Amino acid sequence: MTLQLTRMEEDGQLIFRFEDPDCDLSGVIVVDSLALGPATGGCRFWHYDDAAAMLSDARRLARGMSYKNAMAGLPLGGGKSVIRRPNGAFDRAALFRAFGRVLEEIGGDYLAAEDVGTTPRDMEVVRSQTPFVFGLPADADQAGGDPSPWTALGVFLSIAHVCARRGRPLSQSRIAVQGLGSVGADLCRRLHGAGAALVVADVHPEAAERLRTTIPVEVVSPEAIHASDVDLFAPCALGAGLNQVTIPQMRARLVAGAANNQLATEADAALLHERGILYVPDFVANAGGIINVAAEYLGHDRGMVHDAVHRIPGRLAQVLDRAEASRTSPALVADVMARELITRASGAMAENEGKRPL
């Protein structure tokens, strides 16, 4: 066994680097916060140019999970794992078994689940080595399994809310969806069912063609979709797509999607606000998947997941009302609200620690 695990702290985050050359495993886990409970977030399996890019992605995603879990009212902290996808052939089962041993060695401070590039089957392989993983296949009434339908539902409900807020129902809306993976394609089907007209794009042309065989969509290039003449832009691919280059080119007046870390920098929130574009904070809208994971962890059923996901628009309304009252970006307001929740929990945790008998 050649598994190597190192631990360090940086800017308040706990970072675990891990490698196992025997199965081409290389990655990092970032624990951002334990104030509300064990750090929980998906395991991303992706191509990274180097270790620095991998760590930067993990750190941003982990912070986003802290905010997402707090705003969703979950008893979970924030964390994320990313694994660099090997070049060439590799033994996928061996790699994820080794990752399971990493989780087992960390001992429960971080709970993994499915994310971009991973599947419920991968999580089953991880579970063969450790109990600290969720998103496993489940029976019909149980929470668990693929979280993407729940993510898509939460984003759909958020889109319906902001469209109605602007006085334009989905049946009269034209929406651009960027990224047609499990969540993006599911979201498109829900939007079509509600009567919306769709413009779509994906870096994999076959994904767009596959969707076009099932519902009517206009396919455009991935490089141009952000500038489409639509009412709402829904980023459902990777992060940082809203930036100083793309925002000035946008014609949509609403943004709400499933991608994590949609804003490249904090300054981009102000840029959207200055242009009069209403931005739905990603970690508020896309919380459906982690709500399902939390329900699996807590032993809840799918009915409870359904009810919790349908509460997302209510939380979103609180963010947007507060943003309107303060005349600031919803992104900044949501960050503040999440930090308030985490800070209160941290204070309560410290107080309880102080009351323990010596």
Coordinates of C-alpha atoms in Angstrom, one line a residue:
M1 CA 0.0 0.0 0.0
T2 CA 1.5 3.3 -1.1
L3 CA -1.1 5.8 0.1
Q4 CA 0.4 9.1 1.2
L5 CA -1.7 11.6 3.2
T6 CA -0.4 15.0 4.4
R7 CA -2.2 17.6 6.4
M8 CA -1.8 21.4 6.6
E9 CA -3.7 24.5 7.6
E10 CA -3.9 27.7 5.5
D11 CA -6.1 30.8 6.1
G12 CA -8.4 28.9 8.4
Q13 CA -8.9 25.9 6.1
L14 CA -7.7 22.4 6.8
I15 CA -6.1 20.9 3.7
F16 CA -5.4 17.2 3.1
R17 CA -3.2 16.2 0.1
F18 CA -3.3 12.6 -0.9
E19 CA -1.5 10.4 -3.4
D20 CA -1.4 6.7 -4.3
P21 CA 0.9 6.1 -7.3
D22 CA -0.1 2.4 -7.5
C23 CA -3.6 3.5 -8.8
D24 CA -2.9 7.0 -10.2
L25 CA -4.7 8.7 -7.3
S26 CA -3.8 12.3 -6.7
G27 CA -6.1 14.9 -5.0
V28 CA -6.9 17.2 -2.2
I29 CA -9.6 17.5 0.4
V30 CA -10.4 21.0 1.9
V31 CA -12.3 21.3 5.2
D32 CA -13.6 24.9 5.3
S33 CA -15.8 24.8 8.4
L34 CA -17.0 22.4 11.1
A35 CA -19.1 24.9 13.0
L36 CA -22.5 23.4 11.9
G37 CA -21.4 19.8 11.6
P38 CA -19.1 17.5 9.7
A39 CA -17.7 19.2 6.5
T40 CA -19.7 17.9 3.6
G41 CA -19.4 18.3 -0.1
G42 CA -19.0 16.4 -3.3
C43 CA -16.0 14.7 -4.8
R44 CA -15.0 16.2 -8.1
F45 CA -13.1 14.1 -10.7
W46 CA -11.6 16.4 -13.3
H47 CA -8.6 17.2 -15.4
Y48 CA -6.4 19.8 -13.8
D49 CA -3.3 21.4 -15.3
D50 CA -1.3 21.2 -12.1
A51 CA -1.6 20.8 -8.3
A52 CA -2.0 24.5 -7.8
A53 CA -5.1 24.6 -10.0
M54 CA -6.5 21.6 -8.2
L55 CA -6.0 23.2 -4.8
S56 CA -7.4 26.5 -5.8
D57 CA -10.6 24.8 -7.1
A58 CA -11.0 22.8 -4.0
R59 CA -10.6 25.8 -1.7
R60 CA -13.2 27.9 -3.5
L61 CA -15.6 25.0 -3.7
A62 CA -15.2 24.2 0.0
R63 CA -16.0 27.8 1.0
G64 CA -19.0 27.6 -1.3
M65 CA -20.2 24.5 0.5
S66 CA -19.9 26.1 3.9
Y67 CA -22.2 28.9 2.7
K68 CA -24.6 26.5 0.8
N69 CA -25.0 24.2 3.8
A70 CA -25.6 27.1 6.2
M71 CA -28.1 28.8 3.9
A72 CA -30.0 25.5 3.4
G73 CA -30.3 25.1 7.2
L74 CA -28.4 21.9 7.3
P75 CA -26.4 20.5 10.2
L76 CA -23.3 20.3 8.1
G77 CA -20.1 22.2 7.6
G78 CA -18.4 22.9 4.3
G79 CA -15.8 20.8 2.5
K80 CA -14.8 19.5 -0.9
S81 CA -12.6 16.9 -2.4
V82 CA -11.1 17.0 -5.9
I83 CA -9.3 14.2 -7.6
R84 CA -7.1 14.8 -10.7
R85 CA -8.4 12.5 -13.5
P86 CA -5.4 10.5 -14.8
N87 CA -4.2 10.9 -18.4
G88 CA -4.7 7.6 -20.3
A89 CA -6.0 4.3 -19.0
F90 CA -6.5 3.7 -15.3
D91 CA -8.3 1.4 -13.0
R92 CA -11.3 3.4 -11.8
A93 CA -12.4 1.0 -9.1
A94 CA -8.9 0.8 -7.6
L95 CA -8.7 4.6 -7.6
F96 CA -11.9 5.1 -5.8
R97 CA -11.1 2.4 -3.3
A98 CA -7.9 4.2 -2.5
F99 CA -9.9 7.4 -2.1
G100 CA -12.2 5.6 0.4
R101 CA -9.1 4.7 2.4
V102 CA -8.3 8.4 2.5
L103 CA -11.7 9.2 3.9
E104 CA -11.4 6.4 6.5
E105 CA -8.0 7.8 7.6
I106 CA -9.4 11.3 8.0
G107 CA -12.1 9.8 10.3
G108 CA -15.3 11.6 9.7
D109 CA -14.5 15.3 9.6
Y110 CA -15.3 15.2 5.9
L111 CA -18.2 13.4 4.3
A112 CA -18.0 12.9 0.5
A113 CA -20.7 12.5 -2.1
E114 CA -21.1 12.6 -5.9
D115 CA -20.1 15.7 -7.9
V116 CA -18.9 16.6 -11.4
G117 CA -17.2 13.5 -12.9
T118 CA -18.3 11.0 -10.3
T119 CA -21.3 8.7 -10.1
P120 CA -23.3 6.8 -7.5
R121 CA -21.5 3.7 -8.6
D122 CA -18.2 5.4 -7.7
M123 CA -19.6 6.3 -4.3
E124 CA -20.5 2.6 -3.8
V125 CA -16.9 1.7 -4.4
V126 CA -15.8 4.3 -1.9
R127 CA -18.3 2.9 0.6
S128 CA -16.5 -0.5 0.4
Q129 CA -13.7 1.2 2.3
T130 CA -15.4 3.7 4.6
P131 CA -18.8 4.8 6.0
F132 CA -18.0 8.5 5.4
V133 CA -19.6 8.8 1.9
F134 CA -23.1 9.4 0.7
G135 CA -25.0 9.7 -2.6
L136 CA -25.4 5.9 -2.8
P137 CA -28.3 4.2 -4.7
A138 CA -31.4 4.0 -2.5
D139 CA -34.8 2.4 -2.3
A140 CA -37.8 4.3 -3.8
D141 CA -38.8 6.0 -0.5
Q142 CA -35.3 6.6 0.9
A143 CA -33.2 9.7 0.5
G144 CA -30.0 9.1 -1.4
G145 CA -28.8 8.2 -4.8
D146 CA -28.1 10.6 -7.6
P147 CA -28.4 14.1 -6.2
S148 CA -28.6 15.8 -9.7
P149 CA -32.5 15.6 -10.0
W150 CA -32.8 17.4 -6.7
T151 CA -30.3 20.1 -7.8
A152 CA -32.2 20.6 -11.0
L153 CA -35.5 20.9 -9.2
G154 CA -34.1 23.6 -6.8
V155 CA -32.7 25.6 -9.7
F156 CA -36.0 25.2 -11.6
L157 CA -38.0 26.5 -8.6
S158 CA -35.5 29.4 -8.2
I159 CA -35.8 30.3 -11.9
A160 CA -39.6 30.2 -11.6
H161 CA -39.4 32.5 -8.6
V162 CA -37.2 35.2 -10.1
C163 CA -39.2 35.2 -13.4
A164 CA -42.4 35.7 -11.5
R165 CA -40.8 38.3 -9.4
R166 CA -40.0 40.2 -12.6
G167 CA -43.5 39.7 -13.9
R168 CA -42.7 37.3 -16.6
P169 CA -43.9 33.7 -16.2
L170 CA -41.9 30.8 -17.5
S171 CA -44.4 30.2 -20.3
Q172 CA -43.4 33.6 -21.7
S173 CA -39.7 33.4 -21.0
R174 CA -36.7 32.6 -23.2
I175 CA -33.9 30.9 -21.3
A176 CA -30.3 30.1 -22.1
V177 CA -28.8 27.0 -20.4
Q178 CA -25.1 26.6 -20.5
G179 CA -24.0 23.0 -19.8
L180 CA -26.1 19.9 -20.5
G181 CA -24.8 17.4 -18.0
S182 CA -27.2 15.5 -15.7
V183 CA -28.4 18.7 -14.0
G184 CA -28.5 21.0 -17.0
A185 CA -30.4 18.5 -19.2
D186 CA -32.9 17.8 -16.4
L187 CA -33.3 21.5 -15.9
C188 CA -34.0 22.0 -19.6
R189 CA -36.7 19.3 -19.6
R190 CA -38.4 21.0 -16.6
L191 CA -38.3 24.4 -18.2
H192 CA -39.7 23.0 -21.5
G193 CA -42.5 21.4 -19.5
A194 CA -43.3 24.8 -18.0
G195 CA -43.5 26.4 -21.5
A196 CA -40.2 28.2 -21.7
A197 CA -38.3 28.6 -25.0
L198 CA -34.7 27.3 -24.7
V199 CA -31.3 28.2 -26.1
V200 CA -28.6 25.6 -25.1
A201 CA -24.9 24.9 -25.4
D202 CA -22.4 22.4 -24.2
V203 CA -18.7 21.9 -24.9
H204 CA -19.6 18.3 -26.0
P205 CA -21.8 18.8 -29.1
E206 CA -23.3 15.3 -28.7
A207 CA -24.9 16.4 -25.5
A208 CA -26.8 19.2 -27.2
E209 CA -27.8 16.9 -30.1
R210 CA -29.0 14.3 -27.7
L211 CA -31.2 16.8 -25.9
R212 CA -32.5 18.2 -29.2
T213 CA -33.9 14.8 -30.1
T214 CA -36.2 14.9 -27.0
I215 CA -37.3 18.6 -26.7
P216 CA -37.2 21.6 -29.0
V217 CA -34.1 23.7 -28.3
E218 CA -31.9 26.2 -30.2
V219 CA -28.3 25.1 -30.1
V220 CA -25.6 27.7 -30.1
S221 CA -21.8 27.6 -29.5
P222 CA -20.5 27.4 -25.9
E223 CA -18.5 30.6 -26.5
A224 CA -21.6 32.6 -27.5
I225 CA -24.4 31.4 -25.2
H226 CA -23.8 33.9 -22.5
A227 CA -24.6 36.7 -25.0
S228 CA -27.8 35.2 -26.2
D229 CA -30.9 37.4 -26.6
V230 CA -32.8 35.8 -23.7
D231 CA -34.6 36.7 -20.5
L232 CA -32.5 34.5 -18.2
F233 CA -29.1 32.9 -18.4
A234 CA -28.6 29.7 -16.5
P235 CA -24.9 28.6 -16.0
C236 CA -24.9 24.9 -15.4
A237 CA -21.3 24.1 -16.4
L238 CA -18.1 24.8 -14.5
G239 CA -17.5 28.0 -12.4
A240 CA -16.1 31.4 -13.1
G241 CA -18.2 31.9 -16.3
L242 CA -19.5 35.3 -15.0
N243 CA -16.5 37.6 -15.4
Q244 CA -15.3 40.9 -16.7
V245 CA -15.3 39.6 -20.3
T246 CA -18.7 37.9 -20.3
I247 CA -20.8 40.2 -18.1
P248 CA -20.6 43.2 -20.4
Q249 CA -21.7 41.0 -23.3
M250 CA -24.8 39.6 -21.6
R251 CA -28.3 40.6 -22.7
A252 CA -30.2 38.6 -20.1
R253 CA -31.6 40.6 -17.2
L254 CA -31.7 37.5 -14.9
V255 CA -29.0 34.9 -14.0
A256 CA -29.8 31.7 -12.1
G257 CA -28.1 28.4 -12.6
A258 CA -26.7 25.2 -11.1
A259 CA -22.9 25.8 -11.5
N260 CA -20.9 26.4 -8.4
N261 CA -18.7 29.5 -8.0
Q262 CA -20.3 31.2 -11.1
L263 CA -18.6 34.5 -10.3
A264 CA -14.9 34.7 -11.2
T265 CA -14.3 37.4 -8.5
E266 CA -16.3 39.3 -5.9
A267 CA -16.0 42.4 -8.2
D268 CA -18.2 40.6 -10.7
A269 CA -21.2 40.7 -8.4
A270 CA -20.9 44.5 -8.4
L271 CA -20.6 44.5 -12.2
L272 CA -23.8 42.5 -12.6
H273 CA -25.6 44.8 -10.1
E274 CA -24.4 47.9 -11.9
R275 CA -25.8 46.5 -15.2
G276 CA -29.1 45.9 -13.6
I277 CA -28.8 42.1 -14.0
L278 CA -30.5 40.2 -11.1
Y279 CA -28.1 37.5 -10.0
V280 CA -29.4 34.5 -8.0
P281 CA -26.6 33.4 -5.7
D282 CA -25.6 29.9 -6.9
F283 CA -25.3 28.3 -3.5
V284 CA -28.9 29.3 -2.6
A285 CA -30.4 28.0 -5.8
N286 CA -28.4 24.8 -6.3
A287 CA -28.7 23.4 -2.8
G288 CA -31.1 20.6 -3.7
G289 CA -28.4 18.0 -4.2
I290 CA -26.7 18.6 -0.8
I291 CA -30.2 18.6 0.8
N292 CA -30.6 15.1 -0.5
V293 CA -27.2 14.0 0.7
A294 CA -27.9 15.5 4.1
A295 CA -31.2 13.6 4.3
E296 CA -29.4 10.3 3.5
Y297 CA -26.8 11.1 6.2
L298 CA -29.6 11.9 8.7
G299 CA -31.9 9.0 7.7
H300 CA -34.7 11.0 6.3
D301 CA -37.0 10.0 3.5
R302 CA -37.6 11.4 0.0
G303 CA -40.7 13.2 1.1
M304 CA -38.7 15.3 3.5
V305 CA -36.2 16.0 0.7
H306 CA -39.0 17.2 -1.5
D307 CA -40.4 19.5 1.1
A308 CA -36.9 20.9 1.9
V309 CA -36.1 21.6 -1.7
H310 CA -39.4 23.4 -2.2
R311 CA -38.4 25.8 0.6
I312 CA -35.5 27.1 -1.5
P313 CA -37.5 29.8 -3.2
G314 CA -38.5 31.1 0.3
R315 CA -34.9 31.4 1.3
L316 CA -34.1 33.0 -2.0
A317 CA -36.9 35.6 -1.5
Q318 CA -35.3 36.6 1.9
V319 CA -32.0 37.2 0.1
L320 CA -33.5 39.2 -2.7
D321 CA -35.7 41.3 -0.4
R322 CA -32.7 42.1 1.8
A323 CA -30.7 43.0 -1.3
E324 CA -33.4 45.3 -2.6
A325 CA -33.7 47.0 0.7
S326 CA -30.0 47.6 0.9
R327 CA -29.6 48.3 -2.8
T328 CA -26.8 45.9 -3.1
S329 CA -26.0 42.7 -4.9
P330 CA -27.8 39.5 -3.8
A331 CA -24.4 37.8 -4.0
L332 CA -22.9 40.0 -1.3
V333 CA -26.1 39.7 0.8
A334 CA -26.1 35.9 0.6
D335 CA -22.4 35.8 1.6
V336 CA -23.2 38.0 4.7
M337 CA -26.2 35.9 5.7
A338 CA -24.2 32.7 5.4
R339 CA -21.3 34.1 7.4
E340 CA -23.8 35.2 10.1
L341 CA -25.1 31.7 10.5
I342 CA -21.7 30.2 10.6
T343 CA -20.4 32.8 13.1
R344 CA -23.4 32.2 15.4
A345 CA -22.8 28.4 15.3
S346 CA -19.0 28.9 16.0
G347 CA -19.8 31.1 19.0
A348 CA -22.3 28.5 20.4
M349 CA -19.7 25.8 19.8
A350 CA -17.0 27.7 21.6
E351 CA -19.4 28.5 24.5
N352 CA -20.3 24.8 24.9
E353 CA -16.6 23.9 24.9
G354 CA -16.1 26.4 27.7
K355 CA -18.8 24.9 29.8
R356 CA -17.3 21.4 29.7
P357 CA -16.0 20.2 33.1
L358 CA -12.3 19.9 33.4

